Coordinates of C-alpha atoms and ligand atoms in Angstrom, one line a residue:
M1381 CA 113.9 164.5 -2.6
P1382 CA 114.8 162.7 0.6
A1383 CA 111.4 161.1 1.5
V1384 CA 109.4 159.4 -1.3
I1385 CA 106.4 157.2 -1.0
V1386 CA 105.8 154.6 -3.7
L1387 CA 102.3 153.1 -3.7
G1388 CA 99.8 151.3 -5.9
A1389 CA 97.2 153.5 -7.6
Q1390 CA 94.9 150.8 -8.9
W1391 CA 94.0 147.3 -7.4
G1392 CA 97.6 146.0 -6.9
D1393 CA 100.3 144.4 -9.0
E1394 CA 101.0 147.6 -10.8
G1395 CA 104.7 147.0 -10.8
K1396 CA 105.6 148.6 -7.5
G1397 CA 108.3 146.1 -6.9
K1398 CA 110.1 147.1 -10.0
A1399 CA 109.7 150.8 -9.3
T1400 CA 110.9 150.4 -5.7
D1401 CA 113.9 148.3 -6.8
Q1402 CA 114.8 150.9 -9.4
L1403 CA 114.5 153.8 -7.0
G1404 CA 116.1 151.7 -4.3
Q1405 CA 119.4 151.9 -6.1
H1406 CA 119.5 155.6 -5.2
T1407 CA 118.1 155.2 -1.7
D1408 CA 119.5 154.6 1.8
L1409 CA 116.5 153.1 3.5
V1410 CA 113.5 151.3 2.0
V1411 CA 110.6 151.1 4.5
K1412 CA 107.6 148.8 4.1
F1413 CA 104.7 150.4 5.8
N1414 CA 101.5 148.2 5.4
G1415 CA 100.3 144.8 4.6
G1416 CA 102.2 141.6 4.8
N1417 CA 102.8 138.5 2.7
N1418 CA 99.6 139.1 0.8
A1419 CA 101.9 141.2 -1.4
G1420 CA 103.8 139.7 -4.3
H1421 CA 106.4 141.9 -5.8
T1422 CA 108.4 140.8 -8.8
V1423 CA 111.8 142.2 -9.5
V1424 CA 113.9 141.2 -12.5
I1425 CA 117.6 142.0 -12.3
D1426 CA 119.9 140.9 -15.2
G1427 CA 117.2 138.5 -16.4
E1428 CA 117.0 136.9 -12.9
K1429 CA 113.6 137.0 -11.3
Y1430 CA 112.9 137.6 -7.6
A1431 CA 109.5 137.2 -6.0
L1432 CA 109.2 139.1 -2.7
H1433 CA 106.3 138.9 -0.3
L1434 CA 107.2 140.2 3.1
L1435 CA 110.6 141.7 2.6
P1436 CA 110.8 145.2 1.1
A1437 CA 111.8 145.1 -2.6
G1438 CA 114.7 147.5 -1.7
I1439 CA 116.5 144.5 -0.1
L1440 CA 117.9 143.6 -3.5
S1441 CA 119.9 146.9 -3.8
E1442 CA 123.4 146.8 -2.3
G1443 CA 123.9 149.3 0.5
V1444 CA 120.2 149.8 1.2
T1445 CA 118.8 149.3 4.7
P1446 CA 115.5 147.5 4.4
V1447 CA 113.0 148.2 7.2
I1448 CA 109.6 146.7 8.2
G1449 CA 107.5 149.3 9.8
N1450 CA 104.9 149.0 12.6
G1451 CA 102.0 149.0 10.1
V1452 CA 103.1 145.7 8.6
V1453 CA 101.8 142.3 9.8
V1454 CA 104.6 139.8 10.0
D1455 CA 104.3 136.0 9.5
L1456 CA 107.4 134.8 11.2
D1457 CA 107.6 131.5 9.3
V1458 CA 107.4 133.4 6.0
L1459 CA 109.9 136.0 7.1
F1460 CA 112.6 133.5 7.9
E1461 CA 111.8 131.4 4.8
E1462 CA 112.1 134.4 2.6
L1463 CA 115.2 135.5 4.3
A1464 CA 116.8 132.1 3.8
E1465 CA 115.8 132.0 0.1
I1466 CA 117.1 135.5 -0.7
T1467 CA 120.3 134.9 1.3
E1468 CA 120.9 131.7 -0.6
R1469 CA 120.8 133.7 -3.8
G1470 CA 123.6 135.9 -2.6
V1471 CA 121.7 138.9 -1.1
D1472 CA 123.0 140.3 2.1
C1473 CA 120.0 140.5 4.5
S1474 CA 121.9 141.4 7.6
R1475 CA 120.7 145.0 7.6
L1476 CA 117.0 144.2 7.9
R1477 CA 115.3 146.1 10.6
I1478 CA 111.9 145.3 12.1
S1479 CA 109.6 147.5 14.2
S1480 CA 109.0 146.2 17.8
N1481 CA 105.4 147.4 17.3
A1482 CA 104.7 145.4 14.2
H1483 CA 102.0 142.8 14.7
I1484 CA 102.6 139.1 14.3
I1485 CA 100.4 136.9 12.1
P1486 CA 99.8 133.9 14.4
P1487 CA 99.1 130.5 12.7
Y1488 CA 95.5 130.7 14.0
N1489 CA 94.8 133.8 11.9
R1490 CA 95.6 131.9 8.7
L1491 CA 92.9 129.5 9.8
M1492 CA 90.5 132.4 10.7
D1493 CA 91.0 133.8 7.2
Q1494 CA 89.8 130.5 5.8
A1495 CA 86.9 130.3 8.3
N1496 CA 85.8 133.9 7.5
E1497 CA 85.9 133.2 3.8
R1498 CA 83.9 130.0 4.2
A1499 CA 81.3 131.9 6.3
R1500 CA 80.9 134.5 3.6
G1501 CA 79.7 131.9 1.1
N1502 CA 78.9 133.5 -2.2
N1503 CA 80.0 136.9 -0.9
L1504 CA 83.6 135.9 -0.3
I1505 CA 86.3 138.5 -0.8
G1506 CA 88.8 136.2 -2.4
T1507 CA 91.5 137.0 0.1
T1508 CA 95.1 135.7 -0.3
G1509 CA 94.4 133.4 2.8
R1510 CA 97.5 134.7 4.6
G1511 CA 95.7 135.8 7.8
I1512 CA 96.0 139.5 7.0
G1513 CA 92.4 140.5 7.8
P1514 CA 92.1 138.6 11.1
T1515 CA 95.5 140.0 12.3
Y1516 CA 94.5 143.6 11.6
A1517 CA 91.2 142.8 13.3
D1518 CA 93.0 141.6 16.4
K1519 CA 95.2 144.7 16.3
M1520 CA 92.1 146.9 16.3
N1521 CA 90.4 144.7 18.9
R1522 CA 93.5 145.1 21.0
I1523 CA 94.2 141.4 21.3
G1524 CA 97.0 141.3 18.8
L1525 CA 100.6 139.9 19.3
R1526 CA 103.5 142.3 18.6
I1527 CA 107.1 141.5 17.8
Q1528 CA 108.1 142.9 21.2
D1529 CA 105.9 140.2 22.9
L1530 CA 108.4 137.6 21.8
F1531 CA 110.8 138.9 24.4
H1532 CA 108.2 138.4 27.3
P1533 CA 107.3 134.7 27.0
E1534 CA 104.8 134.6 29.8
E1535 CA 102.9 137.6 28.5
L1536 CA 102.9 136.2 25.0
R1537 CA 101.5 132.9 26.3
A1538 CA 98.7 134.7 28.1
K1539 CA 97.9 136.7 25.0
V1540 CA 97.8 133.7 22.8
E1541 CA 95.6 131.8 25.2
A1542 CA 93.1 134.7 25.4
A1543 CA 93.0 135.3 21.7
L1544 CA 92.9 131.7 20.6
A1545 CA 90.1 130.5 22.9
P1546 CA 87.2 132.1 21.1
K1547 CA 88.8 131.3 17.7
N1548 CA 89.0 127.6 18.6
T1549 CA 85.2 127.7 19.2
I1550 CA 84.7 129.0 15.7
F1551 CA 87.1 126.4 14.2
E1552 CA 85.1 123.6 15.9
A1553 CA 81.9 125.0 14.4
V1554 CA 83.2 125.1 10.9
D1555 CA 85.2 121.8 11.0
I1556 CA 88.7 123.3 11.1
P1557 CA 91.0 121.5 13.5
T1558 CA 91.6 123.5 16.7
L1559 CA 95.0 124.7 17.8
D1560 CA 96.8 124.2 21.1
P1561 CA 97.8 127.5 22.7
N1562 CA 101.0 126.1 24.1
E1563 CA 102.2 124.7 20.8
V1564 CA 101.4 128.1 19.1
S1565 CA 103.3 130.0 21.8
D1566 CA 106.3 127.6 21.6
H1567 CA 106.4 128.0 17.9
L1568 CA 106.3 131.8 18.0
L1569 CA 108.8 132.0 20.8
S1570 CA 111.2 129.8 18.8
F1571 CA 111.9 132.8 16.6
A1572 CA 112.7 135.2 19.4
D1573 CA 116.5 134.9 19.5
R1574 CA 116.8 135.1 15.7
I1575 CA 114.7 138.2 15.3
K1576 CA 116.1 140.1 18.3
P1577 CA 119.1 141.7 16.5
M1578 CA 116.7 143.1 13.9
V1579 CA 114.2 144.7 16.2
C1580 CA 114.2 148.5 16.6
D1581 CA 112.2 151.7 17.0
V1582 CA 111.5 152.3 13.3
S1583 CA 110.2 155.8 13.9
L1584 CA 113.5 156.7 15.5
V1585 CA 115.6 155.0 12.8
V1586 CA 113.7 156.6 9.9
N1587 CA 113.5 160.1 11.5
D1588 CA 117.2 160.0 12.3
A1589 CA 118.0 159.0 8.7
L1590 CA 115.9 161.9 7.4
D1591 CA 117.7 164.3 9.8
R1592 CA 121.0 163.1 8.4
G1593 CA 119.8 163.9 4.9
D1594 CA 119.5 160.2 3.9
T1595 CA 117.0 159.3 1.1
V1596 CA 114.1 157.2 2.4
L1597 CA 111.7 155.3 0.2
F1598 CA 108.4 154.2 1.7
E1599 CA 107.2 151.1 -0.1
G1600 CA 103.5 150.4 -0.2
G1601 CA 101.9 147.0 -0.5
Q1602 CA 98.5 146.5 -2.2
A1603 CA 96.9 149.6 -3.6
T1604 CA 94.6 152.6 -3.3
M1605 CA 91.5 150.7 -4.5
L1606 CA 92.2 148.0 -1.9
D1607 CA 92.5 150.5 1.0
I1608 CA 90.3 149.7 3.9
D1609 CA 89.1 153.4 4.0
H1610 CA 89.3 154.5 0.4
G1611 CA 88.9 151.3 -1.6
T1612 CA 86.0 149.3 -2.8
Y1613 CA 84.9 148.2 0.7
P1614 CA 84.3 145.4 1.6
F1615 CA 86.3 144.0 -1.3
V1616 CA 89.6 145.4 0.0
T1617 CA 92.5 144.5 2.2
S1618 CA 92.6 145.4 5.9
S1619 CA 95.3 148.1 5.9
N1620 CA 95.9 151.6 4.5
P1621 CA 98.1 151.3 1.4
T1622 CA 97.4 155.0 0.7
A1623 CA 99.9 157.7 1.4
G1624 CA 98.7 158.4 5.0
G1625 CA 99.5 154.7 5.8
A1626 CA 103.2 155.5 5.2
C1627 CA 103.1 157.9 8.2
T1628 CA 101.0 155.8 10.6
G1629 CA 102.8 152.7 9.5
T1630 CA 106.2 154.0 10.3
G1631 CA 106.0 156.8 12.8
V1632 CA 107.0 159.6 10.5
G1633 CA 105.0 162.8 10.3
P1634 CA 103.4 164.0 7.1
T1635 CA 105.5 167.2 7.0
R1636 CA 108.6 165.0 6.4
I1637 CA 107.3 163.5 3.1
D1638 CA 108.6 165.2 -0.1
S1639 CA 106.9 163.2 -2.8
V1640 CA 104.3 160.6 -3.4
V1641 CA 104.6 158.4 -6.5
G1642 CA 101.6 156.3 -7.7
V1643 CA 102.3 153.3 -9.9
V1644 CA 99.6 152.4 -12.5
K1645 CA 99.5 149.9 -15.3
A1646 CA 98.8 151.1 -18.8
Y1647 CA 95.7 149.0 -18.5
T1648 CA 94.0 147.6 -15.3
T1649 CA 94.1 144.3 -13.4
R1650 CA 92.4 143.0 -10.3
V1651 CA 92.8 139.8 -8.2
G1652 CA 90.0 138.5 -6.1
E1653 CA 86.3 139.6 -6.0
G1654 CA 84.8 143.0 -6.1
P1655 CA 83.6 145.6 -8.7
F1656 CA 85.9 146.4 -11.6
P1657 CA 84.1 148.6 -14.2
T1658 CA 86.5 148.3 -17.1
E1659 CA 86.9 144.5 -16.7
L1660 CA 86.9 142.6 -20.1
L1661 CA 85.3 139.2 -19.8
D1662 CA 85.8 138.4 -23.5
D1663 CA 88.8 137.4 -25.7
M1664 CA 90.3 140.9 -25.3
G1665 CA 90.6 140.3 -21.5
E1666 CA 92.2 136.9 -22.2
R1667 CA 94.6 138.6 -24.7
L1668 CA 95.7 141.2 -22.0
R1669 CA 96.1 138.4 -19.5
T1670 CA 98.3 136.3 -21.9
E1671 CA 100.4 139.2 -23.3
G1672 CA 100.8 140.8 -19.9
G1673 CA 101.5 137.5 -18.0
E1674 CA 98.8 138.4 -15.6
Y1675 CA 98.9 135.7 -13.0
G1676 CA 99.3 136.4 -9.3
V1677 CA 102.8 136.3 -7.7
T1678 CA 101.4 135.2 -4.4
T1679 CA 98.5 132.9 -5.2
G1680 CA 99.1 132.1 -8.9
R1681 CA 95.5 133.2 -9.6
P1682 CA 94.7 134.6 -13.0
R1683 CA 94.3 138.3 -12.7
R1684 CA 91.1 139.9 -14.1
C1685 CA 92.0 142.3 -16.9
G1686 CA 90.5 145.5 -18.4
W1687 CA 91.3 148.8 -20.0
H1688 CA 92.8 151.7 -18.2
D1689 CA 90.4 153.4 -15.9
A1690 CA 91.4 157.1 -15.7
V1691 CA 88.6 157.8 -13.1
V1692 CA 90.4 155.4 -10.8
T1693 CA 93.8 157.0 -11.6
R1694 CA 92.5 160.5 -11.0
Y1695 CA 90.9 159.4 -7.7
A1696 CA 94.2 157.9 -6.6
A1697 CA 96.0 161.1 -7.5
R1698 CA 93.6 162.9 -5.2
V1699 CA 93.4 160.7 -2.1
N1700 CA 97.2 160.2 -2.1
G1701 CA 98.2 163.7 -3.1
L1702 CA 100.3 162.1 -5.9
T1703 CA 103.2 164.2 -7.2
D1704 CA 104.1 161.7 -9.9
L1705 CA 102.8 158.7 -11.7
V1706 CA 104.8 155.8 -13.0
M1707 CA 103.1 154.0 -15.8
T1708 CA 104.1 150.3 -16.3
K1709 CA 103.5 147.8 -19.0
L1710 CA 103.0 150.2 -21.9
D1711 CA 104.8 147.5 -24.0
V1712 CA 101.9 145.1 -23.4
L1713 CA 99.5 147.4 -25.3
T1714 CA 101.5 147.2 -28.5
G1715 CA 99.6 145.8 -31.4
H1716 CA 96.1 147.1 -30.9
E1717 CA 94.4 149.2 -33.6
T1718 CA 92.7 151.4 -31.0
I1719 CA 92.9 151.4 -27.2
P1720 CA 89.9 152.4 -25.2
V1721 CA 90.5 154.5 -22.0
C1722 CA 87.7 155.0 -19.5
V1723 CA 87.2 158.7 -19.0
A1724 CA 84.0 158.7 -16.9
Y1725 CA 81.3 156.5 -15.5
D1726 CA 77.7 156.4 -16.5
I1727 CA 75.8 155.5 -13.3
D1728 CA 72.1 154.9 -14.1
G1729 CA 72.1 157.7 -16.6
T1730 CA 74.2 160.2 -14.8
V1731 CA 77.8 160.7 -16.1
T1732 CA 80.5 161.5 -13.7
Q1733 CA 84.3 161.7 -13.7
E1734 CA 84.5 161.3 -9.9
M1735 CA 84.4 158.2 -7.8
P1736 CA 80.7 157.4 -7.0
L1737 CA 79.6 158.5 -3.5
T1738 CA 78.4 155.0 -2.6
Q1739 CA 79.7 151.5 -3.2
S1740 CA 76.4 150.6 -4.8
G1741 CA 77.0 153.4 -7.3
F1742 CA 80.4 151.9 -8.1
H1743 CA 78.7 148.5 -8.8
H1744 CA 76.5 150.2 -11.3
A1745 CA 79.3 152.2 -13.0
V1746 CA 79.4 151.6 -16.8
P1747 CA 82.6 152.9 -18.3
V1748 CA 82.4 155.8 -20.8
Y1749 CA 85.3 155.1 -23.2
E1750 CA 87.4 157.3 -25.4
E1751 CA 89.1 155.4 -28.2
L1752 CA 92.8 156.3 -28.7
P1753 CA 94.9 155.2 -31.7
G1754 CA 97.2 152.3 -31.1
W1755 CA 100.7 151.5 -32.4
S1756 CA 102.3 148.4 -33.8
E1757 CA 106.0 149.0 -33.3
D1758 CA 107.9 147.0 -30.6
I1759 CA 108.7 149.6 -27.9
S1760 CA 110.6 147.4 -25.5
E1761 CA 114.0 148.8 -26.4
V1762 CA 112.9 152.5 -26.3
R1763 CA 114.5 154.5 -23.6
N1764 CA 113.6 158.1 -24.6
F1765 CA 110.0 159.4 -24.6
A1766 CA 110.5 161.1 -27.9
D1767 CA 111.5 157.8 -29.5
L1768 CA 108.1 156.2 -28.7
P1769 CA 105.6 156.0 -31.6
Q1770 CA 103.5 159.1 -31.7
A1771 CA 100.4 157.1 -30.7
A1772 CA 102.1 155.7 -27.6
Q1773 CA 103.3 159.2 -26.6
D1774 CA 99.7 160.5 -27.1
Y1775 CA 98.3 157.6 -25.0
V1776 CA 100.6 158.6 -22.1
L1777 CA 99.9 162.3 -22.4
R1778 CA 96.1 161.7 -22.5
I1779 CA 96.1 159.7 -19.3
E1780 CA 98.4 162.3 -17.7
E1781 CA 95.8 164.9 -18.6
L1782 CA 92.9 162.8 -17.3
A1783 CA 94.7 161.9 -14.1
R1784 CA 95.8 165.5 -13.5
C1785 CA 99.2 164.2 -12.5
R1786 CA 102.4 164.0 -14.5
I1787 CA 103.6 160.6 -15.7
S1788 CA 107.3 160.7 -14.8
A1789 CA 108.4 157.2 -15.8
I1790 CA 107.1 154.6 -18.2
G1791 CA 107.8 150.9 -18.1
V1792 CA 108.4 149.1 -21.3
G1793 CA 109.5 145.7 -20.0
P1794 CA 110.0 143.8 -16.7
G1795 CA 113.7 144.4 -16.4
R1796 CA 115.3 147.0 -14.2
E1797 CA 116.6 148.8 -17.2
A1798 CA 113.4 148.8 -19.3
T1799 CA 112.2 152.2 -18.2
I1800 CA 111.7 155.6 -19.9
S1801 CA 112.4 158.4 -17.5
R1802 CA 110.7 161.8 -18.1
H1803 CA 111.2 163.5 -14.7
S1804 CA 113.5 162.5 -11.9
L1805 CA 111.7 160.8 -9.0
I1806 CA 114.5 161.2 -6.5
G1807 CA 116.0 164.7 -6.8
Ligands
GDP2321 P1 103.6 144.7 -7.6 O1 102.8 143.8 -6.7 O2 103.0 146.0 -7.8 O3 105.1 144.8 -7.3 O4 103.6 144.0 -9.1 P2 103.7 142.4 -9.4 O5 105.2 142.1 -9.4 O6 102.8 141.6 -8.7 O7 103.2 142.4 -10.9 C1 103.8 143.2 -11.9 C2 104.3 142.3 -13.0 O8 104.6 143.1 -14.2 C3 105.6 141.6 -12.7 O9 105.6 140.4 -13.4 C4 106.7 142.5 -13.3 O10 107.9 141.8 -13.6 C5 106.0 143.0 -14.5 N1 106.4 144.4 -15.0 C6 106.6 145.5 -14.2 N2 106.8 146.5 -15.0 C7 106.7 146.1 -16.3 C8 106.7 146.7 -17.6 O11 106.9 147.9 -17.7 N3 106.5 145.9 -18.7 C9 106.3 144.6 -18.6 N4 106.1 143.9 -19.7 N5 106.2 144.0 -17.4 C10 106.4 144.7 -16.3
IMO2322 P1 100.6 143.6 -4.2 O1 101.4 144.3 -3.1 C1 96.7 142.4 -5.7 C2 93.6 141.4 -2.7 C3 93.2 140.0 -2.6 C4 91.7 140.2 -2.1 C5 91.8 141.4 -1.2 C6 91.9 141.0 0.3 O2 101.3 142.5 -4.8 O3 100.0 144.6 -5.2 P2 93.9 140.0 1.8 O4 94.6 138.7 1.7 O5 94.7 141.2 1.7 O6 92.9 140.1 2.9 O7 92.9 140.0 0.5 O8 93.0 142.1 -1.6 N1 95.1 141.6 -2.6 C7 95.9 141.9 -3.6 N2 95.6 142.0 -4.9 N3 97.9 142.6 -5.2 C8 98.2 142.6 -3.9 O9 99.4 142.9 -3.4 C9 97.1 142.2 -3.0 N4 97.1 142.0 -1.7 C10 95.8 141.7 -1.4 O10 93.2 139.3 -3.8 O11 90.9 140.5 -3.2
MG2323 MG1 101.9 142.0 -6.7

């Protein structure tokens, strides 16, 4: 299975970092295709915790070439901070490759993110404040800065000046200090020499690797329900974390992809604003948050928690063409007498198993639950599916049935080793 996409099938933080890290051990290239340092991926190796934002989680596996694709937006300050941090911990980062076409998050877009959120007032999105949305907006508006611009200083300066002028006007209006275009350009250009050896044509690098028969893992940030096209718009991020994004975000054709793996939690979480039908606003939500350690890796915000929403998982299986699911955090559900799973939505009296046609319908969706029996045994040391308590097996099998996609691996703890494998994800 030489080309595998790993992506989030809910609202993010499903445990993609752990899944990528695990598969990365059997992989030659790990390619990040969307998003930027809005992502927060936790990887735990031998009890040691790594939090990665911009770098692909595969960077932690020896022998892997980590790659940042053209679909990613790169904050140069964060890139070099994260590289320094990981290098200090003994990880060899010298193989990192970055697309010349990837867009740069300039400092003014962090401020624009703030300005936009302020302007939204009560309708704010609850972004990570990293400048993601404004940078993708500049890209679409064709006023973005790309990594390759760092090697043409005069052009970069002209682009910064043109893009920053209207933004400074907005900053003035909302009492955010304006920025000097020359200072911004000097700052960005100060990274040029350091980044140059990493810059490449990612499409060529990845396609060549596939031609050689190398295994390539495409690592998605964010998730299906945060997708700009397929998520809960406008409460989404500004990229395509869905499977198609792996192709557009790297320059690899869809015919080259062999499998698409969606990662889901055994329950559901969400960070930031927006609809979340199975959200628990009571003590049970608090219990999931505490027992699951549900606090954001990037912003530290408490995550909103709720039961597993199989309508969402089934939808994710459809829009991504999932071949496999990885279910994480089954261990967190230990100790409940029964566990509700959302099997359909009741929307103003009409019951449906499909994603509502309109966003307004989704806001009205009331979950229809099926109560499944729980289990009380500690499952964190289990490594074979058959050794799970029957109720835990049945829980997995029922969600598999509802999602119409096989669940090939199950997480029972944060560590690399804490996984039950049912079907090989990399053949
Ligand atoms: P990502 O953004 O999808 O990579 O996920 P995050 O790293 O933001 O959040 C997932 C959290 O769950 C991290 O703290 C992981 O260490 C942890 N985690 C992943 N898989 C499991 C699992 O199977 N069980 C438990 N208990 N924790 C897990
Ligand atoms: P990983 O890769 C969870 C959410 C933000 C906000 C919305 C838009 O760790 O799963 P943005 O800064 O992207 O414009 O914010 O998307 N969000 C995430 N939520 N996990 C993430 O990444 C997220 N990246 C963005 O909370 O609601
Ligand atoms: Mg995360």
